[in-house]
XYZ file of C-alpha atoms in Angstrom:
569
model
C 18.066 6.615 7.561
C 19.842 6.261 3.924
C 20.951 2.397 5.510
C 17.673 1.241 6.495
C 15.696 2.319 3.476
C 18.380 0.910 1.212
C 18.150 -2.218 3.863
C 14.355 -2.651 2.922
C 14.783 -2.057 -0.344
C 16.564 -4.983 -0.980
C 14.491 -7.003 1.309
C 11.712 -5.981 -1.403
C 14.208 -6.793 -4.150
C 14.858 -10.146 -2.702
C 11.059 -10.753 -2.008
C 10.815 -9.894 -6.342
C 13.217 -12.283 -7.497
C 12.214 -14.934 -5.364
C 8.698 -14.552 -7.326
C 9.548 -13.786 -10.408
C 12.396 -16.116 -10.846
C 12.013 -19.080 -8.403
C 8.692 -19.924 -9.057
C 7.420 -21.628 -12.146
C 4.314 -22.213 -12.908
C 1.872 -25.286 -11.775
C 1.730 -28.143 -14.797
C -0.265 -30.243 -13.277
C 0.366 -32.567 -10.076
C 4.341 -33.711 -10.779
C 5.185 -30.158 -11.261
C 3.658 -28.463 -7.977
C 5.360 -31.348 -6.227
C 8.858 -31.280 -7.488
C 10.281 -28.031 -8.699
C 13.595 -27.658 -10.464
C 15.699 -24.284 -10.032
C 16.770 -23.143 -12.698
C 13.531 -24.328 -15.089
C 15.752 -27.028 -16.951
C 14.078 -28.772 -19.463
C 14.421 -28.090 -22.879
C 17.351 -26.017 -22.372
C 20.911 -25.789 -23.407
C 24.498 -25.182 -22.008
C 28.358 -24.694 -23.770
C 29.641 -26.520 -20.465
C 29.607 -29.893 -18.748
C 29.063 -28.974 -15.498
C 25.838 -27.182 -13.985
C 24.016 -26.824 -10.145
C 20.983 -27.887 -10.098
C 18.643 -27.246 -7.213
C 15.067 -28.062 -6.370
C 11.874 -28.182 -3.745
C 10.242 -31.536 -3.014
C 6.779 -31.324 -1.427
C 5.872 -35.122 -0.652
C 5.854 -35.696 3.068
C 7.735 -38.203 4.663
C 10.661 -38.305 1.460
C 14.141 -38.468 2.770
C 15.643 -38.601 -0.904
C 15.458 -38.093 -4.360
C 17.020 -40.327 -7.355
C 19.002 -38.656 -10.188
C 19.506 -40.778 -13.200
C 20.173 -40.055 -16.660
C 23.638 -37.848 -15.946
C 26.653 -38.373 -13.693
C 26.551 -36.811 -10.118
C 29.794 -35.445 -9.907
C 32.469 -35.027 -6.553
C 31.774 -38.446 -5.818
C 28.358 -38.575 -4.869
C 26.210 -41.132 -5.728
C 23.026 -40.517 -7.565
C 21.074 -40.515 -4.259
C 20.649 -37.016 -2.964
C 19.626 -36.625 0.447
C 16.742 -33.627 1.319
C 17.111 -30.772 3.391
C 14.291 -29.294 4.707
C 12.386 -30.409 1.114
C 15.542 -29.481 -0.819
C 18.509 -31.011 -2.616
C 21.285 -29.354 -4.630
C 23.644 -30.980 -6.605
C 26.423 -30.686 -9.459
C 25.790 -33.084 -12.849
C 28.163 -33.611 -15.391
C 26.207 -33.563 -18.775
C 27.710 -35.840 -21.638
C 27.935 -33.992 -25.111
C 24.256 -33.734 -27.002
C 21.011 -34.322 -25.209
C 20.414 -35.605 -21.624
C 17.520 -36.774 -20.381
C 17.791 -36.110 -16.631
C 15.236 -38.089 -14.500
C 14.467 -37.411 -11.131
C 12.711 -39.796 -8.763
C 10.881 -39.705 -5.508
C 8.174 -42.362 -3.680
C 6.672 -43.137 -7.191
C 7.207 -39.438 -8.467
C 8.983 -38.995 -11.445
C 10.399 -35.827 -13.582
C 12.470 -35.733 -16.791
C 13.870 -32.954 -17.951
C 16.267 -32.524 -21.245
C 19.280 -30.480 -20.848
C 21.496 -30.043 -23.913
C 25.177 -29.826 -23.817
C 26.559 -27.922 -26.693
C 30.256 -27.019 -26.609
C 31.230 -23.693 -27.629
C 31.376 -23.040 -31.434
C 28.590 -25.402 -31.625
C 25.113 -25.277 -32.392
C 22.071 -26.441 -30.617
C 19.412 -28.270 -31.858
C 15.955 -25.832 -32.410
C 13.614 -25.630 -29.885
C 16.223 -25.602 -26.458
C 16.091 -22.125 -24.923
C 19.662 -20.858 -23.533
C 20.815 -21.375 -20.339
C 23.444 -19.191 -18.720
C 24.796 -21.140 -15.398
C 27.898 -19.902 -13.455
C 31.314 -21.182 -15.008
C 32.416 -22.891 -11.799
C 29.361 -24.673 -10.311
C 29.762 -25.922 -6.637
C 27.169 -26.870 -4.325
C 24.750 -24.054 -2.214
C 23.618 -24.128 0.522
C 20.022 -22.993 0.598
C 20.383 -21.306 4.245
C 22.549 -18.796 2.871
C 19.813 -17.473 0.774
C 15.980 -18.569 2.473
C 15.654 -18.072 5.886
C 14.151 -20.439 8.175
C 10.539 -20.503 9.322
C 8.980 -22.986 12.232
C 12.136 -25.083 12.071
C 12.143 -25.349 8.093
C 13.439 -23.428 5.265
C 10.778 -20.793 3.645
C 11.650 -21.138 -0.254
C 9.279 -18.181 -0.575
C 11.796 -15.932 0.689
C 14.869 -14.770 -0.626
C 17.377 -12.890 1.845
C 19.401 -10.491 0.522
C 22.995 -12.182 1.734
C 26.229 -10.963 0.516
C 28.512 -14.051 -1.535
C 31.897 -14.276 -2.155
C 32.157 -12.812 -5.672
C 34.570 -9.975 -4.753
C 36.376 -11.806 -2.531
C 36.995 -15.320 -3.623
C 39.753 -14.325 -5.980
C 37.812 -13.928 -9.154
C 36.174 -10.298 -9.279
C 38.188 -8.690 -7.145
C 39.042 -5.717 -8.993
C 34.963 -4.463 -9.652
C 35.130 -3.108 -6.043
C 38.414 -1.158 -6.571
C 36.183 1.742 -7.778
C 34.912 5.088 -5.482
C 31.408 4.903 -6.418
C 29.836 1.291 -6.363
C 26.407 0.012 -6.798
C 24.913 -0.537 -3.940
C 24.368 -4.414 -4.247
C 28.269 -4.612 -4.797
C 28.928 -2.281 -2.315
C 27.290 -4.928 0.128
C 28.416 -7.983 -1.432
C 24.616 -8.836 -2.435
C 25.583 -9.938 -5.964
C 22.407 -11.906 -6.647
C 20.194 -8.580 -6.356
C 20.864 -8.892 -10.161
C 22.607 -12.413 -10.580
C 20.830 -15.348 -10.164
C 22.402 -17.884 -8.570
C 20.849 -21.141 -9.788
C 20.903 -19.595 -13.205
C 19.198 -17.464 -16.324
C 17.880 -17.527 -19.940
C 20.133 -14.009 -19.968
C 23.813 -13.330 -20.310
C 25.832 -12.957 -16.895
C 23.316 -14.896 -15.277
C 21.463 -11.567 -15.268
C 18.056 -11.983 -13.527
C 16.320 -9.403 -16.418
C 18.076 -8.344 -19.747
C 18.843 -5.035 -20.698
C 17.085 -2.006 -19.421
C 14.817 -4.203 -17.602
C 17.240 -5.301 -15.122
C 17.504 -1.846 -14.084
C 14.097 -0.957 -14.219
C 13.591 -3.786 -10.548
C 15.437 -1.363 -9.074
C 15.280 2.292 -10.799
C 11.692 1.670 -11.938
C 10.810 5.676 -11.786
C 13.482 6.132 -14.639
C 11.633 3.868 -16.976
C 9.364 6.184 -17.885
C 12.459 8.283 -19.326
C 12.971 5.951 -22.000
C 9.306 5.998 -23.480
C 9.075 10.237 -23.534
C 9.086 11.765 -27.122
C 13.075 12.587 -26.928
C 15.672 9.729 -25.807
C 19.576 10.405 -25.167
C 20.682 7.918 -28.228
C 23.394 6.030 -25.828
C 20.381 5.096 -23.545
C 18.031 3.519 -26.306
C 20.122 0.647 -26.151
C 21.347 -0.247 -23.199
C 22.450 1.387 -20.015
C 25.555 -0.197 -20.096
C 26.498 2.327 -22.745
C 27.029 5.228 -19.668
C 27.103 2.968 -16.597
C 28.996 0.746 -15.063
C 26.743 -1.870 -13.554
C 29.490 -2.595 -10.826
C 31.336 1.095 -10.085
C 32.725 3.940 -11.183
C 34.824 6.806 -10.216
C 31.777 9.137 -11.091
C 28.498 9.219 -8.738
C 25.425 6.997 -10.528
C 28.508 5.070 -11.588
C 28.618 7.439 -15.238
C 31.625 5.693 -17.752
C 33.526 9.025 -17.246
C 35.424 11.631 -15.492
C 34.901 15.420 -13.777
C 31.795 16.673 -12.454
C 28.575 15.874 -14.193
C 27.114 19.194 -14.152
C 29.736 20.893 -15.895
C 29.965 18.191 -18.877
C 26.325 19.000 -19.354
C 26.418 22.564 -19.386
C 29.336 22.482 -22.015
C 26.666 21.299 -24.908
C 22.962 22.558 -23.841
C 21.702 26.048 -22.779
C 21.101 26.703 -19.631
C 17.369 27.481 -18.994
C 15.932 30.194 -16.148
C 13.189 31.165 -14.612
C 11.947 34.001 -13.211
C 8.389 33.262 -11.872
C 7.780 34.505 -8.114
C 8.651 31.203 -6.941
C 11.208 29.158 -8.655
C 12.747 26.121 -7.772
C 15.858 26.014 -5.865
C 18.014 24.341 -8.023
C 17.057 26.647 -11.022
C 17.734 29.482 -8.801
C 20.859 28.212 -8.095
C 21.308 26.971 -11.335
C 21.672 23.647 -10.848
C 20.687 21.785 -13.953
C 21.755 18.372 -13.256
C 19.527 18.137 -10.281
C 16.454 18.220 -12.618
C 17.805 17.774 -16.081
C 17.790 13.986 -16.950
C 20.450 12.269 -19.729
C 17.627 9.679 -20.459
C 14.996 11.175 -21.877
C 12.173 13.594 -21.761
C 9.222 15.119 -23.333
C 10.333 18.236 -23.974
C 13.205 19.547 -26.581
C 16.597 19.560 -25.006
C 15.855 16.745 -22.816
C 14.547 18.790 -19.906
C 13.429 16.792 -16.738
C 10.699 14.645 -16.679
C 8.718 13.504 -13.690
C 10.104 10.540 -12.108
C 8.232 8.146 -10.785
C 7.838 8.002 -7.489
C 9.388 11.575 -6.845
C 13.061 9.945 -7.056
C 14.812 13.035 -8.291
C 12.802 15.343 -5.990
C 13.966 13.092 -3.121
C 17.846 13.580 -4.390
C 17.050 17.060 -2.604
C 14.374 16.633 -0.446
C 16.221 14.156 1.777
C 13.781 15.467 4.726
C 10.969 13.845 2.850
C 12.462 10.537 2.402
C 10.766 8.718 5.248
C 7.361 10.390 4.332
C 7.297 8.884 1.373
C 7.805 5.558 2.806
C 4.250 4.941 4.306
C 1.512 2.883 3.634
C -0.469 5.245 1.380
C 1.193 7.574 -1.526
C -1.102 9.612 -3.173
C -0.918 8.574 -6.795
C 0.121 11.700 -8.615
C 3.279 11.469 -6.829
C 3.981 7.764 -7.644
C 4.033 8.866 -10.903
C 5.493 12.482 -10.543
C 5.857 14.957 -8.473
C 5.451 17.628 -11.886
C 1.630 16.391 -11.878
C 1.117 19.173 -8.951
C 4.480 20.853 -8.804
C 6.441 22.910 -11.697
C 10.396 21.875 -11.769
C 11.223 25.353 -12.706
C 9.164 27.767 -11.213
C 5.238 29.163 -10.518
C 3.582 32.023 -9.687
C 1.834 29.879 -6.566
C 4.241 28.677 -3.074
C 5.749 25.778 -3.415
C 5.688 25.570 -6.947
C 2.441 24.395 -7.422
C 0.586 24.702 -11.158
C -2.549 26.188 -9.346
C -3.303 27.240 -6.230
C -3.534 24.253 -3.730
C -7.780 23.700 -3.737
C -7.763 24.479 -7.707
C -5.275 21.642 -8.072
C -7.037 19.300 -6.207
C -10.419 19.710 -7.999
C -8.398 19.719 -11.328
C -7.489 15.709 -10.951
C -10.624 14.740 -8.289
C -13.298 16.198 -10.809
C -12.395 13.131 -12.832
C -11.203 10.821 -10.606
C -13.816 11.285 -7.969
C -16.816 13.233 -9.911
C -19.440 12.282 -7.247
C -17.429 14.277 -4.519
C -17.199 17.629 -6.477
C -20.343 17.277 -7.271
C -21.333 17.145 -3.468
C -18.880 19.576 -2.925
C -20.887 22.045 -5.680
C -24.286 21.671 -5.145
C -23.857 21.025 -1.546
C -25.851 23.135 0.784
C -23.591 22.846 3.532
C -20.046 22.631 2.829
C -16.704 21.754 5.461
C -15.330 25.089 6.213
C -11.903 23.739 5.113
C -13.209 22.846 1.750
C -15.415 26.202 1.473
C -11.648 27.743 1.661
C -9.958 25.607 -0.590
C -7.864 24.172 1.939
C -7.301 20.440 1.214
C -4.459 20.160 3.141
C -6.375 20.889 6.369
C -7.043 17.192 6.892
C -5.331 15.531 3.881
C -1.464 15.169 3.816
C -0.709 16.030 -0.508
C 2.067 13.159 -0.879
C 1.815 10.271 1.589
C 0.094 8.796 4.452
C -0.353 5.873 6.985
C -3.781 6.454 6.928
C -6.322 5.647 4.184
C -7.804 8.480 1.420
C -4.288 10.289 2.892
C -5.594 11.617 5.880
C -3.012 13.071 8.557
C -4.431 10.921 11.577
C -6.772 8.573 12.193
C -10.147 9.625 10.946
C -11.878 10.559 14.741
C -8.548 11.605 15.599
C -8.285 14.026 12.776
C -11.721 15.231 13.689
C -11.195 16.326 16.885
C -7.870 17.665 16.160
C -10.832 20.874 15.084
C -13.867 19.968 17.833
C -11.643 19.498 20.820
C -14.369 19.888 22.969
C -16.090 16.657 21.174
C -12.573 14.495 21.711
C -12.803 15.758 25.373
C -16.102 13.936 25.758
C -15.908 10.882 23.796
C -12.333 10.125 25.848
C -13.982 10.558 28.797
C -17.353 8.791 27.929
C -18.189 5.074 29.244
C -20.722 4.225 26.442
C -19.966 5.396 22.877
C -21.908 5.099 19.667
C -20.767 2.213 16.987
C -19.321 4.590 14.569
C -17.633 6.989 17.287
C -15.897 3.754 19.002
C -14.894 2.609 15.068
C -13.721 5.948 14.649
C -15.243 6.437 11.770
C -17.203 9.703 11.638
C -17.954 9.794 7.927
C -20.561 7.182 8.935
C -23.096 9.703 9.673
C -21.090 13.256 8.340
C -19.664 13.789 4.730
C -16.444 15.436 5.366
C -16.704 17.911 2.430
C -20.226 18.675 2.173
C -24.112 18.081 2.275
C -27.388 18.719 1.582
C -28.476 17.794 5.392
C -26.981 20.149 8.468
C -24.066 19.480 10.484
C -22.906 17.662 7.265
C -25.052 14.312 7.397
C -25.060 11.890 4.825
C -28.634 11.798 5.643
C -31.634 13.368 7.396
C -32.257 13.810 10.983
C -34.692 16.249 12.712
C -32.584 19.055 13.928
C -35.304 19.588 17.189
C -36.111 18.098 20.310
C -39.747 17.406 19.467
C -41.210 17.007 15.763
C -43.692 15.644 13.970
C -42.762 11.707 12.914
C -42.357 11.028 9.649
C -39.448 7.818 8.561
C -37.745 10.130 6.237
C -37.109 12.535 9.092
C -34.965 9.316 10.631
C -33.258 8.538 7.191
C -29.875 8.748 8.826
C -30.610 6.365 12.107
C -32.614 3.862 9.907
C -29.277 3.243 7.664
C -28.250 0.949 10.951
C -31.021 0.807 13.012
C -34.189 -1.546 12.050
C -37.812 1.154 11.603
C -39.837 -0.692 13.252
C -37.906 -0.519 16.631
C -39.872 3.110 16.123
C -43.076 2.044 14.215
C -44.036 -1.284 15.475
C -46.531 -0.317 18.608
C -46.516 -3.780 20.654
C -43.257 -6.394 20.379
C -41.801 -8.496 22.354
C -38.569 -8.924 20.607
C -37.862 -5.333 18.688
C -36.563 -3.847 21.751
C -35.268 -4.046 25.561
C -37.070 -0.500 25.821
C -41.058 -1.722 26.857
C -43.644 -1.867 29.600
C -44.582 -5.247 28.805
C -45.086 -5.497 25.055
C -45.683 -1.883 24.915
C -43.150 -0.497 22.287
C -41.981 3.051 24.187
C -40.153 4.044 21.197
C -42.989 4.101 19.168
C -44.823 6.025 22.331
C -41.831 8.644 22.527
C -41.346 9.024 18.998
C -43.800 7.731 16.011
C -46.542 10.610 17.036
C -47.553 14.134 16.965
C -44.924 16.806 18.149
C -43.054 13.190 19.355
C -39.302 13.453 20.427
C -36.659 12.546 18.074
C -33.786 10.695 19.118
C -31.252 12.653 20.561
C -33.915 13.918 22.944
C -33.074 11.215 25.110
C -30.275 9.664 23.299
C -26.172 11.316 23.355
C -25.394 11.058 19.442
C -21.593 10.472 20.414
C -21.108 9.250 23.805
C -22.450 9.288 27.500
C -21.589 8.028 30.864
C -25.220 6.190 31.013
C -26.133 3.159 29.172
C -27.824 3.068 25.976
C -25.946 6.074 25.038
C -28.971 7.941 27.191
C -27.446 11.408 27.626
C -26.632 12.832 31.324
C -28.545 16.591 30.077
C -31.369 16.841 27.828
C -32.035 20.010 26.354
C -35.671 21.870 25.768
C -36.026 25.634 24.521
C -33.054 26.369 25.612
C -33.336 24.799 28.608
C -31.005 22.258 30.085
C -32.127 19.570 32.678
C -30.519 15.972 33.860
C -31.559 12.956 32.355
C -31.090 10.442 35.449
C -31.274 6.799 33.997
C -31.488 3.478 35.798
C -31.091 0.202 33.809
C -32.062 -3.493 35.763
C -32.320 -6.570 34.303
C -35.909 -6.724 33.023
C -36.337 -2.604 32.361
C -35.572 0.919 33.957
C -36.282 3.954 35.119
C -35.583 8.013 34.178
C -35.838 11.117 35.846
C -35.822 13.862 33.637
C -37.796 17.252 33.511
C -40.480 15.983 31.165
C -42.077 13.942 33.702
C -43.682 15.071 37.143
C -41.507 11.637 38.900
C -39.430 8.649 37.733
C -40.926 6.497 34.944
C -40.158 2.875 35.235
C -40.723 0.444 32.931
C -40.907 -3.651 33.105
C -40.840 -6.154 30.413
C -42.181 -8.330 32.877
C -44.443 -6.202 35.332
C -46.178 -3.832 33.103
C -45.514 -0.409 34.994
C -48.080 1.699 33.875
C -51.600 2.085 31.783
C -50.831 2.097 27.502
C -53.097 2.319 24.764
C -54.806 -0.751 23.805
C -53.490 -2.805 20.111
């Protein structure tokens, strides 16, 4: 598991640099066309020799021109494209060079100057830093191929030949190694083609580290930083390896060191924290910085100290949905030390909720308060019952699919959907909140709106609030149509005949509000008073027919053939 989640990490990582370091942005028609790698012009270099690399996108172009500088091993100044690209080593004469590159009418110039060391460059020409021994890439190594042709929007996180080709050999001698090194993948923080920072470094200072260890960023900005980490990390790790794990500049066990100069902190609440029990303090004291005296642990973000321990939550927190207290830290709903409340929360679990929701989502507490009808899981406090507290594949954190969740608690409701033919829209979306709010409501069985609870009632359109959200009114109040509705003895509306009248039925009197095994969701039982009789439904091609307890024989109707007698207009 600890392989493929570093794996996709630096698939992300090389996904990052790719954007924020390989793509420049659009100047206008020459630029989106050709692009240069590194961003060359006014820039400067303190050696001869540089790689150059760029992206043609002009159709039908074989080659580009390169005039202005010397093309060096022997090539001439025609470069030949691969796949769109070229690469190619220059030799730069001593000052400025204007370096032009042609293509099918399209022209670039650039100015590169060459400044030897101990001398200055003229103002204006932003530094360069290009490896000291340019030779020639090859872009497959790096961009994988797509339909036949290299994706430059890609960047694969390959390993190189740093460690091995003689020249930094001795970076990997150490135990503990970062894991780019560790896998060869020295351009996870290198670039390649070049940088306007030292080493080639894709970010300077802190900020390199922050692509990578972006929850310990927020370390640095609390109210008390470790002096040796304003600066730089560099000052206690060793970008490359150490013998010491998270590659410390030192020796022995980490723990101990820190124990030797601060106090050791307990606590006794009912339910402390592991490692303060044990008294671990390294697992959530952090050298960076914090806002408390003492440099006591501050939330990371993203829950990456929790997760030191917690390896068992790991994958969890690698779906699609994290709830956003925890991608910032885990100590917005959990104390580090200890709590009088399992787990460790700062409140019991519903209390804690409400705390950050009554803010963030004011409209649902206040449903929640003034509801009349409330979910029993929300009545209890109980969150948790259908939300997971950290992460999720599903959206607003829910632990299944939304109908799936639901019927997790109505089984007998699953059992008939899965087994129905004909399902309502929102049932076969599965998407239940549709018609119920899943914490409370003013309306029974948790509607978002009104619906007659009875078989029979008098009509008025508020009564149908909820079915009129979707459905058109006047498939209820228009008497005579010919286009409102299948469900007519001619052009004799029998919605409006069944429904828009005195003691008329409402809806689910003939209609299954989930599912049914007839058509037009018409439900198999019907029931009146406590009585339950079959509703026997026929559909043909220009009307139907029902058998059902409220009528001495079966009713048909004809869009066509008038069946029956109806009121005149």
């Amino acid at each position: 598991m600890k392989r493929k989640t570093f794996k996709s990490l630096l698939t992300l990582m090389g996904l990052i640099l790719t954007l924020a370091f390989l793509s420049p942005p659009a100047e206008g028609k020459t630029t989106n066309a050709l692009q240069l790698y590194p961003p060359l012009d006014k820039v400067w270099v303190d050696q001869s020799q540089i790689y150059i690399a760029g992206i043609l996108q002009l159709p039908g172009t074989k080659e580009v021109k390169i005039e202005g500088v010397k093309v060096s091993s022997g090539e001439t100044n025609v470069v030949p494209l691969k796949d769109g690209a070229f690469g190619v080593v220059i030799t730069l004469k001593k000052g400025l060079n204007r370096v032009t590159i042609e293509a099918k009418g399209l022209k670039k110039e650039v100015q590169i100057f060459y400044a030897p060391k101990g001398e200055k460059p003229p103002a204006g020409f932003k530094r360069l830093y290009v490896h000291s021994l340019p030779t020639r890439l090859d872009c497959s190594e790096c961009h994988p191929k797509r339909k036949g042709r290299l994706d430059f929007s890609l960047t694969l996180p390959v390993a190189s030949n740093c460690t091995t080709g003689g020249c930094h050999q001795e970076i990997k001698e150490a135990p503990h190694l970062h894991g780019p090194l560790k896998n060869n993948e020295c351009i996870q923080c290198h670039n390649p083609h070049g940088s306007s920072n030292r080493n080639q470094l894709v970010r300077q200072g802190r900020e390199l580290c922050f692509i990578c260890h972006e929850g310990t960023k927020a370390e640095f900005e609390q109210r008390v930083v470790h002096p040796p980490g304003k600066d730089d990390c560099l000052n206690c790790h060793d970008p490359h390896g150490s013998k010491m794990e998270f590659h410390l500049k030192g020796e022995g066990n980490v723990s101990s060191v820190c124990f030797q100069c601060h106090e050791r902190r307990l606590f006794n609440r009912r339910y402390p924290h592991g490692p303060v029990a044990d008294g671990e303090c390294i697992a959530c004291h952090n050298h960076h910085g914090s806002a408390y005296d003492h440099l006591l642990s501050a939330p990371l973000k993203g829950g990456k100290i929790c997760l030191t321990c917690h390896e068992d939550r790991k994958e969890e927190f690698s779906m699609a949905h994290v709830h956003q207290p925890v991608a910032e830290s885990c100590a917005n709903c959990h104390d580090p030390h200890s709590s009088d409340y399992r787990y460790q929360l700062l409140k019991p679990s519903g209390q804690l909720c409400i705390s950050c929701h009554k803010k963030l989502n004011p409209e649902v507490i206040a449903t929640i308060k003034e509801a009349k009808y409330r979910h029993p899981s929300v009545e209890a406090g109980r969150c948790v019952d259908c939300h997971q507290p950290h992460t999720s594949n599903y959206e607003a954190l829910l632990k299944d699919f939304e109908a799936d969740l639901c019927f997790s608690c109505h089984k007998d409701l699953g059992r008939e959907v899965r087994n129905a033919q004909y399902l309502h829209g929102p049932v076969q979306d599965g998407t239940c909140d549709a018609c119920h709010n899943p914490h409370g409501s003013a309306f029974r069985r948790l509607l978002v709106r009104d619906f007659p609870p009875g078989f029979l009632t008098d009509y008025h359109p508020g009564k149908y609030d909820l079915c009129y959200s979707c459905h058109n009114k006047n498939v209820i109040e228009v008497k005579f149509t010919t286009v409102l509705t299948n469900f007519r003895d001619g052009n004799y509306n029998l919605h409006y005949a069944h429904v828009r009248r005195k003691n008329g039925n409402s809806c689910k009197a003939c209609h299954a509000i989930h599912a049914s095994n007839q058509p037009k969701h018409i439900r198999e039982k019907t029931e009146y008073r406590g009585l339950r009789k079959e509703l026997r439904f026929q559909l043909t091609d220009t009307g139907g027919s029902c058998l059902v307890g409220c009528h001495k024989e079966r009713k048909t109707y004809d869009r066509k053939h008038p069946q029956f007698k109806h009121p005149a207009k």
